Amino acid sequence: MPTLVLIRHGQSEWNQANRFNGWIDTQLSKTGKEQAREAGRLLQDQELHFARAYSSVLSRTIMTVNRVLEELGQAYVPQVKSWRLNERHYGILQGENKDVMRAKYGKEQVQTWRRSYSVLPPAAPFLSKKVTIDGQVYPSFDHRYAEVPYGLLPKSENIQTTEARVKPIFERGILADLKRGKDVLVVAHGTSIRALTKLIEGLTPEEVTKIEIPNGQPILYDFSNDLTIKQKTVLSK
């Protein structure tokens, strides 16, 4: 009977600095690196043998999945890295300090942009390859997205649009592996994991907005052979 493990990446440098990450490619903080290792240690007693590990194409998930697999002695597991598992694009909020944005636009408005299922933040106005945030080139022009049709690259996203982006890799990749009875590891981001949770559990739009996804905390779904959820377990230290 297959098991799916979801993990939000360890704390990033911009999580630590209270900034909106989105598609900006930040690294794990010192705390985040330890959270990734601890996530691997928490999984050691679960007797899982992953057939495949999925992550986004952003460094903070790649750094996390590598550390988790190393702790498990499963560094050999094949990995799939997909832009479809990226964090949501935060539009004009991306790269900004959260408190500064609350002061500028109001707490309620920023919270709506952050957590609403269907409300989009204003789109990012970056249209040139020369535009950077702290030296980071606007992500749509990054070489890792060279094969993605331009029209699919977002300038703003919410949970709903992130769900639509995540759904193809969930159905064709993750779910297909689970149907073959394989254990699967997915390391992604707060919003992309919310989207996966909604798809897995059949949550309503209102329910998914209330889901909290802590950094580095493994979420296990044990399935029966027909992929009915037998048990959901959240591991913590």
PDB file of C-alpha atoms in Angstrom:
ATOM      1  CA  MET A   1       0.000   0.000   0.000  1.00  0.00           C
ATOM      2  CA  PRO A   2       1.549   3.308  -1.087  1.00  0.00           C
ATOM      3  CA  THR A   3       2.472   6.307   1.038  1.00  0.00           C
ATOM      4  CA  LEU A   4       2.766   9.921  -0.100  1.00  0.00           C
ATOM      5  CA  VAL A   5       4.931  12.312   1.918  1.00  0.00           C
ATOM      6  CA  LEU A   6       4.566  16.079   1.486  1.00  0.00           C
ATOM      7  CA  ILE A   7       7.165  18.438   2.958  1.00  0.00           C
ATOM      8  CA  ARG A   8       7.382  22.203   2.719  1.00  0.00           C
ATOM      9  CA  HIS A   9      11.016  23.209   2.245  1.00  0.00           C
ATOM     10  CA  GLY A  10      13.054  24.318   5.255  1.00  0.00           C
ATOM     11  CA  GLN A  11      13.103  27.991   6.212  1.00  0.00           C
ATOM     12  CA  SER A  12      14.532  30.116   3.403  1.00  0.00           C
ATOM     13  CA  GLU A  13      16.668  33.221   3.753  1.00  0.00           C
ATOM     14  CA  TRP A  14      13.653  35.331   2.852  1.00  0.00           C
ATOM     15  CA  ASN A  15      11.311  33.456   5.199  1.00  0.00           C
ATOM     16  CA  GLN A  16      13.794  34.464   7.871  1.00  0.00           C
ATOM     17  CA  ALA A  17      13.862  38.059   6.604  1.00  0.00           C
ATOM     18  CA  ASN A  18      10.022  38.263   6.507  1.00  0.00           C
ATOM     19  CA  ARG A  19       9.908  38.754   2.735  1.00  0.00           C
ATOM     20  CA  PHE A  20       7.639  37.281   0.068  1.00  0.00           C
ATOM     21  CA  ASN A  21       9.653  34.646  -1.800  1.00  0.00           C
ATOM     22  CA  GLY A  22       7.377  33.502  -4.591  1.00  0.00           C
ATOM     23  CA  TRP A  23       9.400  32.569  -7.667  1.00  0.00           C
ATOM     24  CA  ILE A  24      12.574  34.319  -6.491  1.00  0.00           C
ATOM     25  CA  ASP A  25      15.263  31.655  -6.044  1.00  0.00           C
ATOM     26  CA  THR A  26      16.473  32.091  -2.465  1.00  0.00           C
ATOM     27  CA  GLN A  27      18.551  29.587  -0.486  1.00  0.00           C
ATOM     28  CA  LEU A  28      17.848  27.809   2.785  1.00  0.00           C
ATOM     29  CA  SER A  29      18.835  29.629   5.950  1.00  0.00           C
ATOM     30  CA  LYS A  30      20.975  27.871   8.569  1.00  0.00           C
ATOM     31  CA  THR A  31      17.736  26.992  10.386  1.00  0.00           C
ATOM     32  CA  GLY A  32      16.210  25.737   7.136  1.00  0.00           C
ATOM     33  CA  LYS A  33      19.107  23.380   6.473  1.00  0.00           C
ATOM     34  CA  GLU A  34      18.652  21.848   9.917  1.00  0.00           C
ATOM     35  CA  GLN A  35      14.879  21.611   9.421  1.00  0.00           C
ATOM     36  CA  ALA A  36      15.504  19.660   6.218  1.00  0.00           C
ATOM     37  CA  ARG A  37      17.835  17.251   8.026  1.00  0.00           C
ATOM     38  CA  GLU A  38      15.341  16.880  10.859  1.00  0.00           C
ATOM     39  CA  ALA A  39      12.560  16.070   8.382  1.00  0.00           C
ATOM     40  CA  GLY A  40      14.703  13.205   7.113  1.00  0.00           C
ATOM     41  CA  ARG A  41      15.365  11.983  10.643  1.00  0.00           C
ATOM     42  CA  LEU A  42      11.636  12.100  11.449  1.00  0.00           C
ATOM     43  CA  LEU A  43      10.988   9.790   8.492  1.00  0.00           C
ATOM     44  CA  GLN A  44      13.629   7.229   9.449  1.00  0.00           C
ATOM     45  CA  ASP A  45      11.234   5.100  11.520  1.00  0.00           C
ATOM     46  CA  GLN A  46       8.521   5.005   8.861  1.00  0.00           C
ATOM     47  CA  GLU A  47      10.124   2.224   6.778  1.00  0.00           C
ATOM     48  CA  LEU A  48       9.483   4.065   3.542  1.00  0.00           C
ATOM     49  CA  HIS A  49      11.339   3.265   0.333  1.00  0.00           C
ATOM     50  CA  PHE A  50      10.709   6.043  -2.139  1.00  0.00           C
ATOM     51  CA  ALA A  51      10.446   5.184  -5.809  1.00  0.00           C
ATOM     52  CA  ARG A  52      10.575   8.845  -6.807  1.00  0.00           C
ATOM     53  CA  ALA A  53      11.024  12.282  -5.261  1.00  0.00           C
ATOM     54  CA  TYR A  54       9.440  15.429  -6.687  1.00  0.00           C
ATOM     55  CA  SER A  55      10.427  19.038  -6.062  1.00  0.00           C
ATOM     56  CA  SER A  56      10.045  22.437  -7.663  1.00  0.00           C
ATOM     57  CA  VAL A  57      12.904  23.949  -9.676  1.00  0.00           C
ATOM     58  CA  LEU A  58      13.679  26.434  -6.892  1.00  0.00           C
ATOM     59  CA  SER A  59      16.837  25.904  -4.845  1.00  0.00           C
ATOM     60  CA  ARG A  60      15.149  25.850  -1.447  1.00  0.00           C
ATOM     61  CA  THR A  61      13.160  22.709  -2.314  1.00  0.00           C
ATOM     62  CA  ILE A  62      16.085  21.050  -4.080  1.00  0.00           C
ATOM     63  CA  MET A  63      18.346  21.687  -1.081  1.00  0.00           C
ATOM     64  CA  THR A  64      15.642  20.265   1.180  1.00  0.00           C
ATOM     65  CA  VAL A  65      14.872  17.115  -0.807  1.00  0.00           C
ATOM     66  CA  ASN A  66      18.573  16.277  -1.099  1.00  0.00           C
ATOM     67  CA  ARG A  67      19.067  16.553   2.658  1.00  0.00           C
ATOM     68  CA  VAL A  68      15.956  14.502   3.413  1.00  0.00           C
ATOM     69  CA  LEU A  69      17.067  11.684   1.106  1.00  0.00           C
ATOM     70  CA  GLU A  70      20.618  11.771   2.475  1.00  0.00           C
ATOM     71  CA  GLU A  71      19.331  11.355   6.032  1.00  0.00           C
ATOM     72  CA  LEU A  72      17.275   8.370   4.854  1.00  0.00           C
ATOM     73  CA  GLY A  73      20.198   6.787   2.998  1.00  0.00           C
ATOM     74  CA  GLN A  74      18.159   7.115  -0.204  1.00  0.00           C
ATOM     75  CA  ALA A  75      20.179   9.695  -2.136  1.00  0.00           C
ATOM     76  CA  TYR A  76      19.914   7.372  -5.162  1.00  0.00           C
ATOM     77  CA  VAL A  77      16.153   7.904  -5.543  1.00  0.00           C
ATOM     78  CA  PRO A  78      15.248   9.365  -8.981  1.00  0.00           C
ATOM     79  CA  GLN A  79      14.119  12.983  -8.780  1.00  0.00           C
ATOM     80  CA  VAL A  80      11.691  14.991 -10.862  1.00  0.00           C
ATOM     81  CA  LYS A  81      12.045  18.776 -10.713  1.00  0.00           C
ATOM     82  CA  SER A  82       9.104  20.710 -12.109  1.00  0.00           C
ATOM     83  CA  TRP A  83       8.169  24.389 -12.306  1.00  0.00           C
ATOM     84  CA  ARG A  84       4.590  23.252 -11.725  1.00  0.00           C
ATOM     85  CA  LEU A  85       5.486  22.682  -8.050  1.00  0.00           C
ATOM     86  CA  ASN A  86       6.935  26.182  -7.610  1.00  0.00           C
ATOM     87  CA  GLU A  87       5.600  28.506  -4.951  1.00  0.00           C
ATOM     88  CA  ARG A  88       2.815  30.815  -6.121  1.00  0.00           C
ATOM     89  CA  HIS A  89       3.869  34.016  -7.843  1.00  0.00           C
ATOM     90  CA  TYR A  90       3.044  36.867  -5.472  1.00  0.00           C
ATOM     91  CA  GLY A  91       2.715  39.604  -8.107  1.00  0.00           C
ATOM     92  CA  ILE A  92       3.669  43.037  -6.792  1.00  0.00           C
ATOM     93  CA  LEU A  93       4.297  41.550  -3.329  1.00  0.00           C
ATOM     94  CA  GLN A  94       7.125  39.339  -4.549  1.00  0.00           C
ATOM     95  CA  GLY A  95      10.448  40.234  -2.950  1.00  0.00           C
ATOM     96  CA  GLU A  96       8.863  42.794  -0.630  1.00  0.00           C
ATOM     97  CA  ASN A  97       8.938  42.908   3.169  1.00  0.00           C
ATOM     98  CA  LYS A  98       5.608  41.697   4.556  1.00  0.00           C
ATOM     99  CA  ASP A  99       5.330  44.382   7.238  1.00  0.00           C
ATOM    100  CA  VAL A 100       6.116  47.134   4.731  1.00  0.00           C
ATOM    101  CA  MET A 101       3.380  45.855   2.422  1.00  0.00           C
ATOM    102  CA  ARG A 102       0.882  45.735   5.327  1.00  0.00           C
ATOM    103  CA  ALA A 103       1.722  49.334   6.175  1.00  0.00           C
ATOM    104  CA  LYS A 104       1.354  50.381   2.530  1.00  0.00           C
ATOM    105  CA  TYR A 105      -1.801  48.489   1.533  1.00  0.00           C
ATOM    106  CA  GLY A 106      -3.403  47.584   4.884  1.00  0.00           C
ATOM    107  CA  LYS A 107      -3.348  44.305   6.806  1.00  0.00           C
ATOM    108  CA  GLU A 108      -6.702  43.055   5.505  1.00  0.00           C
ATOM    109  CA  GLN A 109      -5.824  43.702   1.859  1.00  0.00           C
ATOM    110  CA  VAL A 110      -2.440  41.976   2.114  1.00  0.00           C
ATOM    111  CA  GLN A 111      -4.011  39.031   3.948  1.00  0.00           C
ATOM    112  CA  THR A 112      -6.617  38.729   1.185  1.00  0.00           C
ATOM    113  CA  TRP A 113      -3.876  38.731  -1.456  1.00  0.00           C
ATOM    114  CA  ARG A 114      -1.901  36.171   0.539  1.00  0.00           C
ATOM    115  CA  ARG A 115      -4.569  33.638   1.404  1.00  0.00           C
ATOM    116  CA  SER A 116      -7.685  34.140  -0.748  1.00  0.00           C
ATOM    117  CA  TYR A 117      -8.493  31.178  -2.975  1.00  0.00           C
ATOM    118  CA  SER A 118      -9.535  33.299  -5.948  1.00  0.00           C
ATOM    119  CA  VAL A 119      -8.351  36.913  -5.471  1.00  0.00           C
ATOM    120  CA  LEU A 120      -5.156  37.719  -7.376  1.00  0.00           C
ATOM    121  CA  PRO A 121      -2.566  40.239  -6.168  1.00  0.00           C
ATOM    122  CA  PRO A 122      -1.849  42.943  -8.770  1.00  0.00           C
ATOM    123  CA  ALA A 123       0.413  41.512 -11.459  1.00  0.00           C
ATOM    124  CA  ALA A 124       4.144  42.083 -11.358  1.00  0.00           C
ATOM    125  CA  PRO A 125       5.068  44.892 -13.780  1.00  0.00           C
ATOM    126  CA  PHE A 126       8.436  43.400 -14.783  1.00  0.00           C
ATOM    127  CA  LEU A 127       8.603  43.125 -18.569  1.00  0.00           C
ATOM    128  CA  SER A 128      12.346  43.387 -19.169  1.00  0.00           C
ATOM    129  CA  LYS A 129      15.182  40.927 -18.692  1.00  0.00           C
ATOM    130  CA  LYS A 130      17.082  43.810 -17.103  1.00  0.00           C
ATOM    131  CA  VAL A 131      14.692  44.144 -14.160  1.00  0.00           C
ATOM    132  CA  THR A 132      16.058  42.550 -10.985  1.00  0.00           C
ATOM    133  CA  ILE A 133      15.195  42.257  -7.299  1.00  0.00           C
ATOM    134  CA  ASP A 134      18.331  42.364  -5.155  1.00  0.00           C
ATOM    135  CA  GLY A 135      20.302  41.225  -8.182  1.00  0.00           C
ATOM    136  CA  GLN A 136      17.901  38.366  -8.959  1.00  0.00           C
ATOM    137  CA  VAL A 137      16.663  38.381 -12.563  1.00  0.00           C
ATOM    138  CA  TYR A 138      12.876  38.306 -12.848  1.00  0.00           C
ATOM    139  CA  PRO A 139      12.129  34.550 -12.843  1.00  0.00           C
ATOM    140  CA  SER A 140      10.181  34.328 -16.098  1.00  0.00           C
ATOM    141  CA  PHE A 141      13.421  34.993 -17.963  1.00  0.00           C
ATOM    142  CA  ASP A 142      15.461  32.388 -16.064  1.00  0.00           C
ATOM    143  CA  HIS A 143      16.994  29.641 -18.192  1.00  0.00           C
ATOM    144  CA  ARG A 144      15.226  26.930 -16.159  1.00  0.00           C
ATOM    145  CA  TYR A 145      11.922  28.026 -17.727  1.00  0.00           C
ATOM    146  CA  ALA A 146      13.233  28.089 -21.300  1.00  0.00           C
ATOM    147  CA  GLU A 147      11.015  25.152 -22.345  1.00  0.00           C
ATOM    148  CA  VAL A 148       7.858  26.509 -20.694  1.00  0.00           C
ATOM    149  CA  PRO A 149       5.530  28.337 -23.110  1.00  0.00           C
ATOM    150  CA  TYR A 150       5.651  32.033 -22.256  1.00  0.00           C
ATOM    151  CA  GLY A 151       1.890  32.226 -21.803  1.00  0.00           C
ATOM    152  CA  LEU A 152       2.061  29.725 -18.926  1.00  0.00           C
ATOM    153  CA  LEU A 153       4.530  31.771 -16.902  1.00  0.00           C
ATOM    154  CA  PRO A 154       2.632  33.755 -14.251  1.00  0.00           C
ATOM    155  CA  LYS A 155       2.877  37.400 -13.234  1.00  0.00           C
ATOM    156  CA  SER A 156       0.511  36.827 -10.284  1.00  0.00           C
ATOM    157  CA  GLU A 157      -1.127  33.771  -8.710  1.00  0.00           C
ATOM    158  CA  ASN A 158      -3.520  32.705  -5.968  1.00  0.00           C
ATOM    159  CA  ILE A 159      -4.343  29.256  -4.574  1.00  0.00           C
ATOM    160  CA  GLN A 160      -6.815  28.589  -7.398  1.00  0.00           C
ATOM    161  CA  THR A 161      -4.371  29.282 -10.231  1.00  0.00           C
ATOM    162  CA  THR A 162      -1.602  27.427  -8.386  1.00  0.00           C
ATOM    163  CA  GLU A 163      -3.924  24.429  -8.102  1.00  0.00           C
ATOM    164  CA  ALA A 164      -4.518  24.513 -11.863  1.00  0.00           C
ATOM    165  CA  ARG A 165      -0.742  24.630 -12.432  1.00  0.00           C
ATOM    166  CA  VAL A 166      -0.048  21.771  -9.990  1.00  0.00           C
ATOM    167  CA  LYS A 167      -2.866  19.474 -11.167  1.00  0.00           C
ATOM    168  CA  PRO A 168      -1.154  18.055 -14.299  1.00  0.00           C
ATOM    169  CA  ILE A 169       1.956  16.847 -12.460  1.00  0.00           C
ATOM    170  CA  PHE A 170      -0.200  15.533  -9.621  1.00  0.00           C
ATOM    171  CA  GLU A 171      -2.360  13.468 -11.964  1.00  0.00           C
ATOM    172  CA  ARG A 172       0.257  12.361 -14.516  1.00  0.00           C
ATOM    173  CA  GLY A 173       3.203  11.960 -12.186  1.00  0.00           C
ATOM    174  CA  ILE A 174       2.547  11.720  -8.444  1.00  0.00           C
ATOM    175  CA  LEU A 175      -0.832   9.979  -8.658  1.00  0.00           C
ATOM    176  CA  ALA A 176       0.388   7.651 -11.398  1.00  0.00           C
ATOM    177  CA  ASP A 177       3.287   6.524  -9.173  1.00  0.00           C
ATOM    178  CA  LEU A 178       0.931   5.957  -6.239  1.00  0.00           C
ATOM    179  CA  LYS A 179      -1.397   3.876  -8.439  1.00  0.00           C
ATOM    180  CA  ARG A 180       1.571   1.599  -9.111  1.00  0.00           C
ATOM    181  CA  GLY A 181       1.900   1.068  -5.362  1.00  0.00           C
ATOM    182  CA  LYS A 182       5.026   3.222  -5.024  1.00  0.00           C
ATOM    183  CA  ASP A 183       5.995   5.433  -2.078  1.00  0.00           C
ATOM    184  CA  VAL A 184       6.445   9.041  -3.230  1.00  0.00           C
ATOM    185  CA  LEU A 185       8.141  12.074  -1.683  1.00  0.00           C
ATOM    186  CA  VAL A 186       7.144  15.613  -2.670  1.00  0.00           C
ATOM    187  CA  VAL A 187       9.050  18.652  -1.419  1.00  0.00           C
ATOM    188  CA  ALA A 188       7.356  21.867  -2.436  1.00  0.00           C
ATOM    189  CA  HIS A 189       6.133  25.212  -1.049  1.00  0.00           C
ATOM    190  CA  GLY A 190       3.362  26.487   1.177  1.00  0.00           C
ATOM    191  CA  THR A 191       0.872  27.260  -1.584  1.00  0.00           C
ATOM    192  CA  SER A 192       1.735  24.388  -3.923  1.00  0.00           C
ATOM    193  CA  ILE A 193       1.313  21.980  -0.984  1.00  0.00           C
ATOM    194  CA  ARG A 194      -2.026  23.609  -0.138  1.00  0.00           C
ATOM    195  CA  ALA A 195      -3.047  22.951  -3.734  1.00  0.00           C
ATOM    196  CA  LEU A 196      -1.937  19.318  -3.469  1.00  0.00           C
ATOM    197  CA  THR A 197      -3.786  18.960  -0.166  1.00  0.00           C
ATOM    198  CA  LYS A 198      -6.983  20.234  -1.768  1.00  0.00           C
ATOM    199  CA  LEU A 199      -6.635  17.750  -4.632  1.00  0.00           C
ATOM    200  CA  ILE A 200      -5.812  14.827  -2.327  1.00  0.00           C
ATOM    201  CA  GLU A 201      -8.463  15.484   0.327  1.00  0.00           C
ATOM    202  CA  GLY A 202     -11.159  17.033  -1.843  1.00  0.00           C
ATOM    203  CA  LEU A 203     -11.240  20.217   0.223  1.00  0.00           C
ATOM    204  CA  THR A 204     -13.482  23.173  -0.567  1.00  0.00           C
ATOM    205  CA  PRO A 205     -11.941  26.520  -1.546  1.00  0.00           C
ATOM    206  CA  GLU A 206     -12.814  27.872   1.903  1.00  0.00           C
ATOM    207  CA  GLU A 207     -11.261  24.910   3.699  1.00  0.00           C
ATOM    208  CA  VAL A 208      -7.961  25.067   1.824  1.00  0.00           C
ATOM    209  CA  THR A 209      -7.393  28.729   2.739  1.00  0.00           C
ATOM    210  CA  LYS A 210      -7.234  27.693   6.400  1.00  0.00           C
ATOM    211  CA  ILE A 211      -4.546  25.048   5.931  1.00  0.00           C
ATOM    212  CA  GLU A 212      -1.203  25.856   7.575  1.00  0.00           C
ATOM    213  CA  ILE A 213       1.964  24.239   6.223  1.00  0.00           C
ATOM    214  CA  PRO A 214       4.963  24.619   8.577  1.00  0.00           C
ATOM    215  CA  ASN A 215       8.494  24.455   7.182  1.00  0.00           C
ATOM    216  CA  GLY A 216      10.150  21.046   7.259  1.00  0.00           C
ATOM    217  CA  GLN A 217       7.264  19.090   8.790  1.00  0.00           C
ATOM    218  CA  PRO A 218       6.507  15.783   6.976  1.00  0.00           C
ATOM    219  CA  ILE A 219       2.849  15.103   6.162  1.00  0.00           C
ATOM    220  CA  LEU A 220       2.156  11.421   5.455  1.00  0.00           C
ATOM    221  CA  TYR A 221      -0.804  10.019   3.547  1.00  0.00           C
ATOM    222  CA  ASP A 222      -1.153   6.249   3.790  1.00  0.00           C
ATOM    223  CA  PHE A 223      -3.408   4.922   1.029  1.00  0.00           C
ATOM    224  CA  SER A 224      -5.207   1.659   0.445  1.00  0.00           C
ATOM    225  CA  ASN A 225      -4.638  -0.025  -2.917  1.00  0.00           C
ATOM    226  CA  ASP A 226      -7.598   1.849  -4.431  1.00  0.00           C
ATOM    227  CA  LEU A 227      -6.032   5.127  -3.217  1.00  0.00           C
ATOM    228  CA  THR A 228      -8.566   5.735  -0.484  1.00  0.00           C
ATOM    229  CA  ILE A 229      -6.864   7.628   2.326  1.00  0.00           C
ATOM    230  CA  LYS A 230      -6.372   5.267   5.271  1.00  0.00           C
ATOM    231  CA  GLN A 231      -4.547   7.696   7.514  1.00  0.00           C
ATOM    232  CA  LYS A 232      -3.001  11.154   7.529  1.00  0.00           C
ATOM    233  CA  THR A 233      -0.106  11.723   9.910  1.00  0.00           C
ATOM    234  CA  VAL A 234       1.892  14.878  10.597  1.00  0.00           C
ATOM    235  CA  LEU A 235       5.331  14.224  12.054  1.00  0.00           C
ATOM    236  CA  SER A 236       6.937  16.667  14.447  1.00  0.00           C
ATOM    237  CA  LYS A 237       9.929  16.705  16.738  1.00  0.00           C
TER     238      LYS A 237
END
